[in-house]
Short mmCIF file of C-alpha atoms and ligand atoms in Angstrom, two decimals:
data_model
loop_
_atom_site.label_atom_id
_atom_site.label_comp_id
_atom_site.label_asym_id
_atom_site.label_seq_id
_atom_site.Cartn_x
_atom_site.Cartn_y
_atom_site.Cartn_z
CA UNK A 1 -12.79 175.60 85.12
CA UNK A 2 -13.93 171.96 84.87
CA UNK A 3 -16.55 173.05 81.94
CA UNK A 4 -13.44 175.42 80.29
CA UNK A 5 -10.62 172.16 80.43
CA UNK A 6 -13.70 169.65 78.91
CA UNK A 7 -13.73 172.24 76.09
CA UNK A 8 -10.39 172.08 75.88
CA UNK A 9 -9.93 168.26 75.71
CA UNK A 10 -12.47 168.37 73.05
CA UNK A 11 -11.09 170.87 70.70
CA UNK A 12 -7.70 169.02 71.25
CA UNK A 13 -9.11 165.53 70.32
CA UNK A 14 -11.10 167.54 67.27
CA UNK A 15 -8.02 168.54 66.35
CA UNK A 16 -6.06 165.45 66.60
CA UNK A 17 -8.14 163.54 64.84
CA UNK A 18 -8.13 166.07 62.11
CA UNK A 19 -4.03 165.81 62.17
CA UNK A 20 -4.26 162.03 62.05
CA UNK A 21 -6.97 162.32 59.52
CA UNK A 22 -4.72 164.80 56.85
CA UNK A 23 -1.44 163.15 57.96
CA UNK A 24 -3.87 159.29 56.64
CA UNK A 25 -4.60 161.36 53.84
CA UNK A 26 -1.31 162.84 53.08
CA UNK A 27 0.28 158.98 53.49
CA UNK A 28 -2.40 157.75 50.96
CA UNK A 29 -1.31 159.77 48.41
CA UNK A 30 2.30 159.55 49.07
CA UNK A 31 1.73 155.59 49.15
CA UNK A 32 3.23 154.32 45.88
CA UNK A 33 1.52 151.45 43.92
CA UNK A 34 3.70 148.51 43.23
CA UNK A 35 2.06 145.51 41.37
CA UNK A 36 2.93 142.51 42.47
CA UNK A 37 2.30 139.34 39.64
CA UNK A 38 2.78 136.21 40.67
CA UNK A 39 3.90 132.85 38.89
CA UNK A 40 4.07 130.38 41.36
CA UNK A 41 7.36 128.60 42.67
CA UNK A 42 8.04 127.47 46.72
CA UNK A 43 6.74 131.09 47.85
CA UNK A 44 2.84 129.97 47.07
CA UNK A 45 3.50 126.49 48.03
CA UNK A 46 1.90 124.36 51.11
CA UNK A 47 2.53 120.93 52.93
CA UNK A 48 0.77 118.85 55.09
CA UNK A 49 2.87 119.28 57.85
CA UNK A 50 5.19 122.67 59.47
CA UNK A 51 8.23 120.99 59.33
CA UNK A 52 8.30 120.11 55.88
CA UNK A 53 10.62 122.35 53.44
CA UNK A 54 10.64 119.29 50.86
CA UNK A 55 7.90 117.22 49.36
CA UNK A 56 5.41 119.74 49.59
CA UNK A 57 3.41 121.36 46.52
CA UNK A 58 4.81 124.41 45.00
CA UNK A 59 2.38 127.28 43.11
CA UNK A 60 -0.66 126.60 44.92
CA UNK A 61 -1.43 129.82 46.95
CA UNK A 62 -2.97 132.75 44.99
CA UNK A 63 -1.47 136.22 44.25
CA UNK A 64 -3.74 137.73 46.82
CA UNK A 65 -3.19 135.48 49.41
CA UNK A 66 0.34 136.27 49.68
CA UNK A 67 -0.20 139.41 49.75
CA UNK A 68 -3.26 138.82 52.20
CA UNK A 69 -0.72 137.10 54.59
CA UNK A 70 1.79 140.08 55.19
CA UNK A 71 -0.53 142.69 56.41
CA UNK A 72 2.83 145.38 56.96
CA UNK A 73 2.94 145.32 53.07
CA UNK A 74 0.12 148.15 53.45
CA UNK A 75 2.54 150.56 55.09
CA UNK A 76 4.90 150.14 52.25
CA UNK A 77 2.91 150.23 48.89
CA UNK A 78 -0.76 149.74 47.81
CA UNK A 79 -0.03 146.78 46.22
CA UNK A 80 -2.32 145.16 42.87
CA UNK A 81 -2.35 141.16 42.71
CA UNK A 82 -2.20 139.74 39.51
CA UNK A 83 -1.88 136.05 38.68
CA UNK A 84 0.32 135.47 35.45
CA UNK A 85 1.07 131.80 36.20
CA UNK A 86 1.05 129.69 39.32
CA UNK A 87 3.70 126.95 38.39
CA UNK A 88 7.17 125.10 39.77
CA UNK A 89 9.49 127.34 38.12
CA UNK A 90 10.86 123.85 36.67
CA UNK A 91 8.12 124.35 34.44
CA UNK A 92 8.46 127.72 32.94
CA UNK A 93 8.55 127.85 29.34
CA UNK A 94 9.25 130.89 26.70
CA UNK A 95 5.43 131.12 26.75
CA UNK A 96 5.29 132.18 30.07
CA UNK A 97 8.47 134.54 29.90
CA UNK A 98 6.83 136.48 26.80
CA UNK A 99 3.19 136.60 28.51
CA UNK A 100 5.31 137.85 32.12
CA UNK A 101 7.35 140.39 30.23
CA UNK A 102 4.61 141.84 27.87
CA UNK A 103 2.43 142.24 30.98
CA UNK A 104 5.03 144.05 32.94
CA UNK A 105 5.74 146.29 30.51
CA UNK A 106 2.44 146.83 30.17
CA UNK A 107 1.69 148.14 33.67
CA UNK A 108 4.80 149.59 33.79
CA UNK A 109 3.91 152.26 31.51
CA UNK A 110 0.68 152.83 33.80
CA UNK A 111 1.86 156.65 35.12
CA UNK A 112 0.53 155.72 38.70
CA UNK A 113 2.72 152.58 38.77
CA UNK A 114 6.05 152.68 40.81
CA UNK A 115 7.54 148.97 40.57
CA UNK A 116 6.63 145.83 39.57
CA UNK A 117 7.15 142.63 42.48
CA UNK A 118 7.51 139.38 40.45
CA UNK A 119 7.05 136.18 42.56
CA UNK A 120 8.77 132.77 41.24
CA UNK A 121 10.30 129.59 42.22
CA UNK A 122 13.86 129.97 42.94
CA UNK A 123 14.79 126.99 40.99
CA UNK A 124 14.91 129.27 37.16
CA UNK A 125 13.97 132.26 38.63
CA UNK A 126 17.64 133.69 37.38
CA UNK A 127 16.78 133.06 34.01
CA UNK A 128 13.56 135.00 34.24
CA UNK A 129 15.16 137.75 35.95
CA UNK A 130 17.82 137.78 33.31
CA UNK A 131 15.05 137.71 30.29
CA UNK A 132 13.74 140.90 32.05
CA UNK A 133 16.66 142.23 32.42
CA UNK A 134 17.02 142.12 28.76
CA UNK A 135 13.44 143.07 27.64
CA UNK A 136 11.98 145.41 30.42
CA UNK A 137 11.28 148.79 28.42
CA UNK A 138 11.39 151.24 31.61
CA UNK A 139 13.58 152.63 34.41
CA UNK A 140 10.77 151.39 36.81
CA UNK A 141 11.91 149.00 39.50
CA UNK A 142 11.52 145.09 38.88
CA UNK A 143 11.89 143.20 41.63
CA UNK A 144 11.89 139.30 41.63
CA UNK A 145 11.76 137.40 44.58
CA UNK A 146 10.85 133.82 45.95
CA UNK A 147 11.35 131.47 49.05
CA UNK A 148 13.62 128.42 49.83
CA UNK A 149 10.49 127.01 52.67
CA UNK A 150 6.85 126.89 51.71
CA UNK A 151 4.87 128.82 53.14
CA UNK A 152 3.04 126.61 55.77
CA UNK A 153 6.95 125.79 56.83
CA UNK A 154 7.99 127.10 60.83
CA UNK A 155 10.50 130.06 59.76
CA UNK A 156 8.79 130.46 56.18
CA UNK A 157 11.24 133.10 54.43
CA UNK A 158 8.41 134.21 51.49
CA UNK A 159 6.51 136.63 53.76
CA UNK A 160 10.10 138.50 54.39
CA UNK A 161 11.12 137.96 51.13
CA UNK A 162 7.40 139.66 49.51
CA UNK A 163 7.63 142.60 51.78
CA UNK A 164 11.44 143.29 51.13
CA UNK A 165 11.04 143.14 47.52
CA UNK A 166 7.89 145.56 47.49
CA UNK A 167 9.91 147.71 49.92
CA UNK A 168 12.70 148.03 46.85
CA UNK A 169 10.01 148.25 44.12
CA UNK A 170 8.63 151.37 45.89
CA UNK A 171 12.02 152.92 46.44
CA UNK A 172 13.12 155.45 43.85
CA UNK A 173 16.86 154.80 44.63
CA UNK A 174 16.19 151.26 42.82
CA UNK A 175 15.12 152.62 39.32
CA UNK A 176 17.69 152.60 36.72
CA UNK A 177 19.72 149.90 38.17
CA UNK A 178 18.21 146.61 35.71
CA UNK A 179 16.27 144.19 36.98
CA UNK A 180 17.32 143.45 40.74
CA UNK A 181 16.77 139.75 42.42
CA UNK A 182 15.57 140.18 46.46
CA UNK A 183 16.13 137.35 48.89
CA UNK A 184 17.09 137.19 52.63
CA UNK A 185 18.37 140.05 52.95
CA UNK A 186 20.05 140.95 49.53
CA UNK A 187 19.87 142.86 46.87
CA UNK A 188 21.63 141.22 43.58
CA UNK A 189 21.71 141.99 40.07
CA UNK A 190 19.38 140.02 37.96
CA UNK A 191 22.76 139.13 35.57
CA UNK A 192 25.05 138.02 38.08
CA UNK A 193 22.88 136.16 41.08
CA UNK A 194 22.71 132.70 41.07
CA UNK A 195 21.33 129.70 43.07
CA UNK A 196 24.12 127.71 44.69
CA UNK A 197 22.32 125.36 46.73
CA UNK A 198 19.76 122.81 46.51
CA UNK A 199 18.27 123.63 50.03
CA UNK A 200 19.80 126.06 51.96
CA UNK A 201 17.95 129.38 52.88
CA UNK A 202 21.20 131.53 51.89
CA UNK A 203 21.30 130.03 48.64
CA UNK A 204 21.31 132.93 46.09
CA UNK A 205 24.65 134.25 45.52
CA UNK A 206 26.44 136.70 43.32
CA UNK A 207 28.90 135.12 41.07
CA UNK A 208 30.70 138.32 40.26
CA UNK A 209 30.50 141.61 41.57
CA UNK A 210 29.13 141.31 44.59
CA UNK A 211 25.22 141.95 45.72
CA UNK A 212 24.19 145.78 44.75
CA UNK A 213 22.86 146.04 48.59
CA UNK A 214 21.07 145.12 51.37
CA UNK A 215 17.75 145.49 53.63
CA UNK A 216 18.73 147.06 56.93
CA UNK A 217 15.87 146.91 59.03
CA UNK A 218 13.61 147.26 55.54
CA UNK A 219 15.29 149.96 54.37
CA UNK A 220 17.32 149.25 51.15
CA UNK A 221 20.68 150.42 50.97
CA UNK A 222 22.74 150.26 48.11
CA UNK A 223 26.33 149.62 47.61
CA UNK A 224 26.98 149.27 43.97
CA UNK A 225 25.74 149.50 40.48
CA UNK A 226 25.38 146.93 37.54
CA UNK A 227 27.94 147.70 34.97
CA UNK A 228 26.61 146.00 32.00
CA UNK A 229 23.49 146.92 29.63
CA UNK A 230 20.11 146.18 30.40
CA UNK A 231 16.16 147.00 30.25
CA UNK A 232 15.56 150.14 28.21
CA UNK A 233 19.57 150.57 26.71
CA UNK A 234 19.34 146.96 24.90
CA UNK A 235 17.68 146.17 21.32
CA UNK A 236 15.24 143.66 22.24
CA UNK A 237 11.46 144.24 21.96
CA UNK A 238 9.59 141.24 22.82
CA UNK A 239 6.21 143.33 22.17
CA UNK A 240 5.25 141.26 18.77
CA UNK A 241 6.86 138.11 18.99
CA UNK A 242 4.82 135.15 20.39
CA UNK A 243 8.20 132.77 20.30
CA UNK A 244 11.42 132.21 20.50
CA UNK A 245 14.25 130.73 19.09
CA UNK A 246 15.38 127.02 20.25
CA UNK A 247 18.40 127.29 21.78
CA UNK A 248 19.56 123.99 24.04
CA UNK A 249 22.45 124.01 26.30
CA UNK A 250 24.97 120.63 26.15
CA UNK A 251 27.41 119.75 29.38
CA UNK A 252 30.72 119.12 28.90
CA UNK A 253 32.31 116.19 31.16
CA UNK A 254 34.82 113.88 30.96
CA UNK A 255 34.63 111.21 28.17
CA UNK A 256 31.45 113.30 25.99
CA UNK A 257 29.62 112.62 23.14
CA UNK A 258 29.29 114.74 20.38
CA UNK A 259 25.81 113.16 19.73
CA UNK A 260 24.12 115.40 21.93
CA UNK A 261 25.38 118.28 19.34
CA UNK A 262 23.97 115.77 16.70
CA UNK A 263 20.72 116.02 18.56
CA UNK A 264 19.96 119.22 18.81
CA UNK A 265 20.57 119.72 15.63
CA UNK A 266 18.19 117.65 14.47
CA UNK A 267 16.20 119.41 16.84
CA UNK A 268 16.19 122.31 14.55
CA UNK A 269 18.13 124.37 17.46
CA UNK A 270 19.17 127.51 16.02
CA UNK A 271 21.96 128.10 19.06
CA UNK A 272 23.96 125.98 21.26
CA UNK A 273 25.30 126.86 24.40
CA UNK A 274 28.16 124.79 25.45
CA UNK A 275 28.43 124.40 29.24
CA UNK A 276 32.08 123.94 28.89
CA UNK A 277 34.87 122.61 31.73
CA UNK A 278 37.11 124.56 33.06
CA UNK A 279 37.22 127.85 30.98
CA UNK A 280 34.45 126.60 28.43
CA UNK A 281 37.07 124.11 27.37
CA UNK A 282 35.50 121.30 24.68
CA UNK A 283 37.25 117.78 24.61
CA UNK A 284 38.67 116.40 21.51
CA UNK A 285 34.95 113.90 21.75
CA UNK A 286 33.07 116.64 20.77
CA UNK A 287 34.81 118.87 18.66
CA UNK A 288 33.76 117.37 14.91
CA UNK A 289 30.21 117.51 16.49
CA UNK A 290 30.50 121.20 17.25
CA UNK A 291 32.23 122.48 14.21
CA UNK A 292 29.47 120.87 12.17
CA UNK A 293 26.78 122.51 14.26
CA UNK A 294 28.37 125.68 13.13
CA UNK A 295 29.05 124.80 9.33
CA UNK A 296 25.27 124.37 9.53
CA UNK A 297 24.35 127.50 10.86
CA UNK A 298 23.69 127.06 14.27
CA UNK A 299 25.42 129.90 16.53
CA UNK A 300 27.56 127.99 19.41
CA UNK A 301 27.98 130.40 22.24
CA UNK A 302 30.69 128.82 24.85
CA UNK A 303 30.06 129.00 28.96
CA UNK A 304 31.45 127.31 32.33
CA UNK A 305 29.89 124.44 33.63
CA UNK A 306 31.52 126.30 36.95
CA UNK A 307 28.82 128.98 36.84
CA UNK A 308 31.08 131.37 37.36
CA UNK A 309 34.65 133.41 35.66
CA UNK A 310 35.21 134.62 32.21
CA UNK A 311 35.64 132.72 28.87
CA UNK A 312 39.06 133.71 27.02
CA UNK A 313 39.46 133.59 23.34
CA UNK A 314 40.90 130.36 22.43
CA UNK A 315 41.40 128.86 18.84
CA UNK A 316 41.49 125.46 19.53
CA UNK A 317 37.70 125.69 20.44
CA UNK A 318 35.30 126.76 18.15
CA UNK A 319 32.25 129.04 19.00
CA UNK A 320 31.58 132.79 20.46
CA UNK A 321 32.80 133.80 24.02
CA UNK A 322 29.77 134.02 26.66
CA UNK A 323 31.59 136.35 28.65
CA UNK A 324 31.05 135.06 32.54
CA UNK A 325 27.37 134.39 32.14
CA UNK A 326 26.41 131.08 33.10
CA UNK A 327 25.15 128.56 30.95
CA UNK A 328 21.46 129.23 31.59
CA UNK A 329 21.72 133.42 31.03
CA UNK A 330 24.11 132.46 28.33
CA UNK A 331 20.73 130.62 26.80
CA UNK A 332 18.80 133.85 27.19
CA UNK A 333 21.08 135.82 25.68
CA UNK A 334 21.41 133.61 22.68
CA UNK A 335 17.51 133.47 22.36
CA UNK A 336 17.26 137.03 22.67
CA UNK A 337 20.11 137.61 19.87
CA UNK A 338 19.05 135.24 17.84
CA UNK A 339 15.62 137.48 17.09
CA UNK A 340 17.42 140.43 16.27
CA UNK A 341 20.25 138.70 13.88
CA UNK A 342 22.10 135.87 12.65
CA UNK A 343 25.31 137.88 12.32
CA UNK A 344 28.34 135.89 14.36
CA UNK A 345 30.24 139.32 15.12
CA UNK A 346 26.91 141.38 16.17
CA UNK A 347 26.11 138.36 18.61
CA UNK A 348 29.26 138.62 19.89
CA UNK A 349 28.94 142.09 20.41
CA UNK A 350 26.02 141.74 22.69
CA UNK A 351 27.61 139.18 24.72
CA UNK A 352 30.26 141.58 25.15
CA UNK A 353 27.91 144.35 26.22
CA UNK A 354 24.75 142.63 28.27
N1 LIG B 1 10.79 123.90 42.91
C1 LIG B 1 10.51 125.23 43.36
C2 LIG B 1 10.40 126.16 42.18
O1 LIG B 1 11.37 126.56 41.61
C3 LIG B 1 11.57 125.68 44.27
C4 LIG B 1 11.37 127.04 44.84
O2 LIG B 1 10.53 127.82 44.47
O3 LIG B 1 12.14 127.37 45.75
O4 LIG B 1 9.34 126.48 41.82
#
């Protein structure tokens, strides 16, 4: 009986392991890949000390190190490291953006590719996600994502924030949607989330709309979807050009100067974004400066310097409507319009629709 129950136990633990084997197997293949490529920003940064979340050197940890330092990533996704930068996002330029988006659409179009994971300081890292939003040729998932504390800070958000973003990026419910921005918690729309505060872990808001979803104990659930164009339904193709056009943005406050139209101009910009008050309102100051921007063929595009709410027609101030992007995305926009044409109306247009 003993002998009979020993042969038992063994054919049971044979068998197990073979379960536990296939069911390894079967979760292997069901694994998707999402690529993570990193750039840098407060997410790869260290300090000397746990308690600092300032002073401390951003874009110094390595793509695989991140990754290294959230082991539960593995249950999610295999997930490929690639470095594409490792700066302060205060110092991402157009050459960066192009290089970024080229490469993602590059191994986006790799079949066994699910979603790309961008990492990023949060300081531009709307304006990248916007670009993308713009430029990504696929229905893939793009995820970008950063952190507010470094990541030798007590209570450092960038491991959450890495593993909820390649949770999305590996979620089918997230393709089609544009390029979506994952912090703390939230799911936003690359077009519409902004940073509101200089410190605060909470900081990334959506100005309009509302956030698309949520993580609920890592699951993503989604609420709503991004009405405006993006990735594959726009006309920009970034896949030849190695630069884009100079567009500057000038701030509108009380008593302005018009010079700082002058300036750019003479700066060969071929757009201007006006981060206007109010409404995109322009004082009397500047006016003659602006109009002769435009007589000279720059394209004015006008914002809020309150990041947020639309910009009505008005014909006491010259210069195209930027909708209710803020003045950053409105710069974007204007690069990315600026490549395909000159014409006043068809720039319009694609304010209207993007
Ligand atoms: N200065 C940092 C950056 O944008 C801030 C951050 O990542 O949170 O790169």
């Amino acid at each position: 009986m003993k002998v009979f129950n020993a042969g038992i136990a063994v054919a049971l633990i044979a068998l197990s392991s073979i379960t536990t084997g296939l069911a390894q197997a079967g979760q292997e293949t069901a694994r998707p890949t999402v690529a993570v490529l990193a750039t840098g920003g407060t997410i790869a940064g260290t300090a000397a000390q746990d308690t600092q979340t300032t002073g401390y050197k951003p874009g110094v940890l390595t793509a695989s190190a991140l990754i290294a330092s959230v082991p539960a990533l593995d249950k999610v996704a295999r997930v490929q490291a690639e470095q594409v930068a490792n700066v302060g996002s205060d110092n991402m330029d157009n050459q960066v953006l192009l290089k970024l988006a080229k490469r993602i659409n590059e191994v986006l179009r790799q079949d066994d590719v699910s979603g790309v994971v961008v990492t990023h300081g949060t300081d531009t890292l709307e304006e990248t996600a916007y670009f993308l939003n713009l430029v990504v040729k696929s229905d893939k998932p793009v995820v970008v994502t950063g952190a507010m504390r470094p990541a030798t800070a007590i209570g450092a958000d960038g491991p959450s924030n890495l593993l909820q973003a390649v949770t999305v990026a590996a979620s089918p419910e997230a393709r089609g949607r544009g390029v979506l921005v994952v912090l703390n918690d939230r799911i936003g729309a690359a077009r519409t989330i902004t940073k509101t505060n200089a410190n605060a872990l909470d900081t990334f808001k959506s100005s309009s709309g509302g956030y698309l979803g949520s993580l609920v104990n890592q699951r993503p659930v989604f609420e709503s979807t991004v009405g405006k164009r993006h990735t594959t339904q726009t006309p920009f193709d970034i896949s030849k050009l190695d630069s884009l056009p100079k567009v500057d943005i000038v701030y509108g406050y009380q008593n302005d100067n018009g010079y700082m139209y002058d300036a750019a101009v003479a700066h060969q910009a071929k757009g201007i974004v006006i981060a206007g008050v109010g409404a995109g309102s322009e004082s009397n100051f500047v006016l003659p400066a602006v109009r002769k921007a435009i007589e000279q063929g720059v394209v004015v595009v006008r914002s809020s310097r309150t990041g947020s709410g639309y910009v009505p027609a008005d014909e006491a101030y010259p210069g195209l409507l930027g909708d209710d992007l803020n003045p950053q995305k409105a710069r974007i926009l204007l690069m990315l319009a600026l490549t395909v044409t000159q014409d006043q109306a068809a720039i319009q247009d694609m304010f209207d629709t993007y």
